[in-house]
PDB file of C-alpha atoms in Angstrom:
ATOM      1  CA  MET A   1      89.851 101.824 121.703  1.00 50.00           C
ATOM      2  CA  ALA A   2      89.380  99.144 123.685  1.00 52.00           C
ATOM      3  CA  ASN A   3      87.557  97.089 120.996  1.00 53.00           C
ATOM      4  CA  GLU A   4      90.368  97.426 118.079  1.00 55.00           C
ATOM      5  CA  LEU A   5      93.262  96.268 120.462  1.00 53.00           C
ATOM      6  CA  GLN A   6      91.010  92.623 121.363  1.00 52.00           C
ATOM      7  CA  ASN A   7      90.150  92.881 117.942  1.00 52.00           C
ATOM      8  CA  ARG A   8      94.511  92.689 116.875  1.00 55.00           C
ATOM      9  CA  PHE A   9      95.178  90.397 120.402  1.00 53.00           C
ATOM     10  CA  ASN A  10      92.443  87.728 118.386  1.00 53.00           C
ATOM     11  CA  ASP A  11      93.849  88.079 115.610  1.00 56.00           C
ATOM     12  CA  PHE A  12      97.709  87.103 116.783  1.00 53.00           C
ATOM     13  CA  MET A  13      95.913  85.056 118.823  1.00 51.00           C
ATOM     14  CA  ASN A  14      94.391  83.244 115.874  1.00 52.00           C
ATOM     15  CA  SER A  15      97.431  81.101 114.834  1.00 47.00           C
ATOM     16  CA  ASP A  16      95.831  79.125 111.156  1.00 50.00           C
ATOM     17  CA  ASN A  17      95.016  83.397 109.668  1.00 48.00           C
ATOM     18  CA  PHE A  18      98.419  84.823 112.415  1.00 47.00           C
ATOM     19  CA  PHE A  19     100.487  81.848 110.452  1.00 48.00           C
ATOM     20  CA  SER A  20      98.446  81.989 106.589  1.00 46.00           C
ATOM     21  CA  ASN A  21      99.003  85.620 106.320  1.00 47.00           C
ATOM     22  CA  PHE A  22     102.751  85.354 107.725  1.00 45.00           C
ATOM     23  CA  GLY A  23     104.162  85.718 104.322  1.00 43.00           C
ATOM     24  CA  ARG A  24     102.483  87.544 103.259  1.00 39.00           C
ATOM     25  CA  SER A  25     102.051  90.014 105.355  1.00 39.00           C
ATOM     26  CA  PHE A  26     105.499  90.710 105.796  1.00 42.00           C
ATOM     27  CA  PHE A  27     106.581  90.979 102.559  1.00 41.00           C
ATOM     28  CA  ASN A  28     103.586  93.015 101.645  1.00 40.00           C
ATOM     29  CA  LEU A  29     102.620  90.901  99.092  1.00 43.00           C
ATOM     30  CA  ASP A  30      99.229  91.757  99.285  1.00 42.00           C
ATOM     31  CA  GLY A  31      99.085  94.887  97.823  1.00 46.00           C
ATOM     32  CA  HIS A  32      97.531  96.484 100.945  1.00 41.00           C
ATOM     33  CA  ASP A  33      99.240  99.705 101.910  1.00 45.00           C
ATOM     34  CA  THR A  34     100.715 100.421  98.048  1.00 52.00           C
ATOM     35  CA  TYR A  35      98.549 102.421  96.812  1.00 70.00           C
ATOM     36  CA  MET A  36      97.079 105.950  97.947  1.00 87.00           C
ATOM     37  CA  LYS A  37      99.304 106.617 100.880  1.00 93.00           C
ATOM     38  CA  THR A  38      97.614 109.614 101.865  1.00 96.00           C
ATOM     39  CA  ASP A  39      97.311 112.021 104.802  1.00 96.00           C
ATOM     40  CA  VAL A  40      93.563 113.039 106.015  1.00 97.00           C
ATOM     41  CA  ALA A  41      93.869 116.623 108.468  1.00 97.00           C
ATOM     42  CA  GLU A  42      91.414 118.812 110.086  1.00 96.00           C
ATOM     43  CA  THR A  43      91.323 122.216 110.564  1.00 95.00           C
ATOM     44  CA  PRO A  44      88.248 124.501 112.310  1.00 95.00           C
ATOM     45  CA  LYS A  45      87.527 125.233 108.548  1.00 96.00           C
ATOM     46  CA  ASP A  46      87.568 121.554 105.724  1.00 96.00           C
ATOM     47  CA  TYR A  47      89.390 118.931 105.592  1.00 97.00           C
ATOM     48  CA  GLN A  48      92.739 118.471 103.470  1.00 97.00           C
ATOM     49  CA  VAL A  49      93.329 114.938 101.588  1.00 97.00           C
ATOM     50  CA  ASN A  50      97.075 114.067 100.128  1.00 97.00           C
ATOM     51  CA  ILE A  51      96.745 110.960  98.383  1.00 95.00           C
ATOM     52  CA  ASP A  52     100.179 109.822  96.975  1.00 94.00           C
ATOM     53  CA  LEU A  53      99.692 109.209  93.489  1.00 92.00           C
ATOM     54  CA  PRO A  54     103.496 108.431  91.608  1.00 88.00           C
ATOM     55  CA  GLY A  55     103.863 107.930  88.250  1.00 84.00           C
ATOM     56  CA  VAL A  56      99.711 108.675  87.824  1.00 90.00           C
ATOM     57  CA  ASP A  57      98.770 110.414  85.416  1.00 91.00           C
ATOM     58  CA  LYS A  58      95.556 113.350  85.760  1.00 93.00           C
ATOM     59  CA  GLN A  59      93.247 112.185  83.346  1.00 93.00           C
ATOM     60  CA  ASP A  60      93.479 109.032  85.332  1.00 93.00           C
ATOM     61  CA  ILE A  61      92.307 110.590  88.397  1.00 94.00           C
ATOM     62  CA  GLN A  62      88.271 110.047  89.300  1.00 95.00           C
ATOM     63  CA  ILE A  63      86.981 111.737  92.131  1.00 96.00           C
ATOM     64  CA  ASP A  64      82.781 111.044  93.872  1.00 95.00           C
ATOM     65  CA  PHE A  65      81.925 112.755  96.232  1.00 95.00           C
ATOM     66  CA  LYS A  66      78.548 111.371  97.542  1.00 93.00           C
ATOM     67  CA  ASN A  67      76.499 110.052 100.842  1.00 92.00           C
ATOM     68  CA  ASN A  68      79.708 111.903 102.701  1.00 93.00           C
ATOM     69  CA  ILE A  69      82.222 110.000 101.101  1.00 94.00           C
ATOM     70  CA  LEU A  70      84.968 110.308  99.816  1.00 95.00           C
ATOM     71  CA  THR A  71      85.804 107.760  96.449  1.00 95.00           C
ATOM     72  CA  VAL A  72      89.105 108.202  94.895  1.00 95.00           C
ATOM     73  CA  SER A  73      89.835 106.080  92.187  1.00 94.00           C
ATOM     74  CA  ALA A  74      92.941 105.980  89.220  1.00 93.00           C
ATOM     75  CA  LYS A  75      94.626 103.670  87.050  1.00 90.00           C
ATOM     76  CA  ARG A  76      98.257 103.621  86.240  1.00 83.00           C
ATOM     77  CA  ASP A  77      99.233 101.851  82.059  1.00 76.00           C
ATOM     78  CA  SER A  78     102.087  99.437  82.935  1.00 62.00           C
ATOM     79  CA  PHE A  79     105.215  99.647  83.468  1.00 58.00           C
ATOM     80  CA  SER A  80     108.635  98.395  81.554  1.00 57.00           C
ATOM     81  CA  ASP A  81     110.633  96.378  83.364  1.00 58.00           C
ATOM     82  CA  GLN A  82     114.318  96.246  84.062  1.00 64.00           C
ATOM     83  CA  THR A  83     115.478  93.043  83.611  1.00 65.00           C
ATOM     84  CA  ASP A  84     118.398  92.087  81.626  1.00 67.00           C
ATOM     85  CA  HIS A  85     119.171  90.715  78.527  1.00 67.00           C
ATOM     86  CA  GLU A  86     118.016  86.676  80.260  1.00 72.00           C
ATOM     87  CA  GLY A  87     113.953  88.107  81.142  1.00 69.00           C
ATOM     88  CA  ASN A  88     115.862  87.998  84.659  1.00 75.00           C
ATOM     89  CA  LEU A  89     113.633  90.952  87.608  1.00 70.00           C
ATOM     90  CA  ILE A  90     115.333  90.699  91.871  1.00 67.00           C
ATOM     91  CA  ALA A  91     112.436  92.394  93.043  1.00 68.00           C
ATOM     92  CA  SER A  92     109.452  93.808  91.269  1.00 66.00           C
ATOM     93  CA  GLU A  93     107.801  96.406  93.767  1.00 65.00           C
ATOM     94  CA  ARG A  94     105.729  98.503  91.303  1.00 66.00           C
ATOM     95  CA  SER A  95     102.550  98.235  90.279  1.00 65.00           C
ATOM     96  CA  TYR A  96      99.469  98.870  87.684  1.00 72.00           C
ATOM     97  CA  GLY A  97      96.173  97.949  87.436  1.00 83.00           C
ATOM     98  CA  ARG A  98      93.018  99.699  88.078  1.00 88.00           C
ATOM     99  CA  PHE A  99      92.340 100.812  91.994  1.00 88.00           C
ATOM    100  CA  THR A 100      89.917 102.944  94.510  1.00 93.00           C
ATOM    101  CA  ARG A 101      90.034 104.179  98.320  1.00 94.00           C
ATOM    102  CA  GLN A 102      87.302 105.726  99.934  1.00 95.00           C
ATOM    103  CA  TYR A 103      87.190 108.117 102.936  1.00 95.00           C
ATOM    104  CA  GLN A 104      84.080 109.080 104.717  1.00 95.00           C
ATOM    105  CA  PHE A 105      84.169 112.928 106.022  1.00 94.00           C
ATOM    106  CA  PRO A 106      80.592 114.018 107.715  1.00 92.00           C
ATOM    107  CA  ASN A 107      79.530 118.047 106.676  1.00 92.00           C
ATOM    108  CA  VAL A 108      81.071 118.706 103.934  1.00 94.00           C
ATOM    109  CA  ALA A 109      80.409 121.825 101.248  1.00 93.00           C
ATOM    110  CA  ARG A 110      80.192 119.410  98.548  1.00 92.00           C
ATOM    111  CA  GLU A 111      80.058 122.164  95.548  1.00 92.00           C
ATOM    112  CA  LYS A 112      83.337 123.992  96.779  1.00 93.00           C
ATOM    113  CA  ILE A 113      85.744 121.314  97.112  1.00 95.00           C
ATOM    114  CA  ALA A 114      88.586 121.500  95.924  1.00 96.00           C
ATOM    115  CA  ALA A 115      91.257 119.113  93.938  1.00 96.00           C
ATOM    116  CA  LYS A 116      94.972 119.952  92.487  1.00 95.00           C
ATOM    117  CA  TYR A 117      97.650 116.937  91.451  1.00 95.00           C
ATOM    118  CA  GLU A 118     101.131 118.433  91.427  1.00 95.00           C
ATOM    119  CA  ASP A 119     104.454 116.325  90.720  1.00 93.00           C
ATOM    120  CA  GLY A 120     102.514 112.845  91.776  1.00 93.00           C
ATOM    121  CA  VAL A 121     100.414 114.296  95.087  1.00 95.00           C
ATOM    122  CA  LEU A 122      96.708 114.982  95.251  1.00 96.00           C
ATOM    123  CA  LYS A 123      95.613 117.742  97.302  1.00 96.00           C
ATOM    124  CA  ILE A 124      92.260 117.534  97.937  1.00 96.00           C
ATOM    125  CA  THR A 125      90.346 120.186  99.814  1.00 96.00           C
ATOM    126  CA  LEU A 126      86.293 119.387 101.171  1.00 96.00           C
ATOM    127  CA  PRO A 127      85.501 123.099 102.601  1.00 96.00           C
ATOM    128  CA  LYS A 128      83.398 122.301 106.298  1.00 95.00           C
ATOM    129  CA  THR A 129      79.400 123.660 106.613  1.00 90.00           C
ATOM    130  CA  ASP A 130      77.874 125.192 108.927  1.00 81.00           C
ATOM    131  CA  GLU A 131      74.693 123.679 108.644  1.00 72.00           C
ATOM    132  CA  GLU A 132      74.781 119.620 110.426  1.00 66.00           C
ATOM    133  CA  ILE A 133      73.589 117.859 106.189  1.00 58.00           C
ATOM    134  CA  ALA A 134      71.122 115.630 107.262  1.00 57.00           C
ATOM    135  CA  ASN A 135      71.519 111.600 105.708  1.00 56.00           C
ATOM    136  CA  ASN A 136      69.170 110.161 107.711  1.00 58.00           C
ATOM    137  CA  HIS A 137      65.546 110.049 107.460  1.00 54.00           C
ATOM    138  CA  HIS A 138      63.466 107.789 109.874  1.00 60.00           C
ATOM    139  CA  ILE A 139      60.404 106.807 108.558  1.00 56.00           C
ATOM    140  CA  GLU A 140      57.249 106.297 110.368  1.00 66.00           C
ATOM    141  CA  ILE A 141      56.325 102.578 111.252  1.00 67.00           C
ATOM    142  CA  GLN A 142      51.770 103.086 110.288  1.00 55.00           C
TER     143      GLN A 142
END
């Protein structure tokens, strides 16, 4: 926590970085945090992940779980914008293209992961396993 606060302070005080990215972060022009807004909850039995994917067709979503990392990829095709007869568009905040997010979850029963997509929300349940899954392998040096 202290390191994170120190890093944020250092980023803020780095005036070159702060001012060069001010407009982008203020207007969110870099697209960060506009894709796949996510809620993650943990219960004693599982992890529950809800991801907003409005306007995405179910067949354009891919979910993988490997090495304790859940990867969700989606593709949204182009959209028809609301321009006037001269082609003017004041603002467009809808995005399209391919985007991916990754989440790390330890000790998941991989074969029991379930997903459901309904009303633009992808709901993934990752059941926990009772036994700890070792992803590390120590190699002795001879």
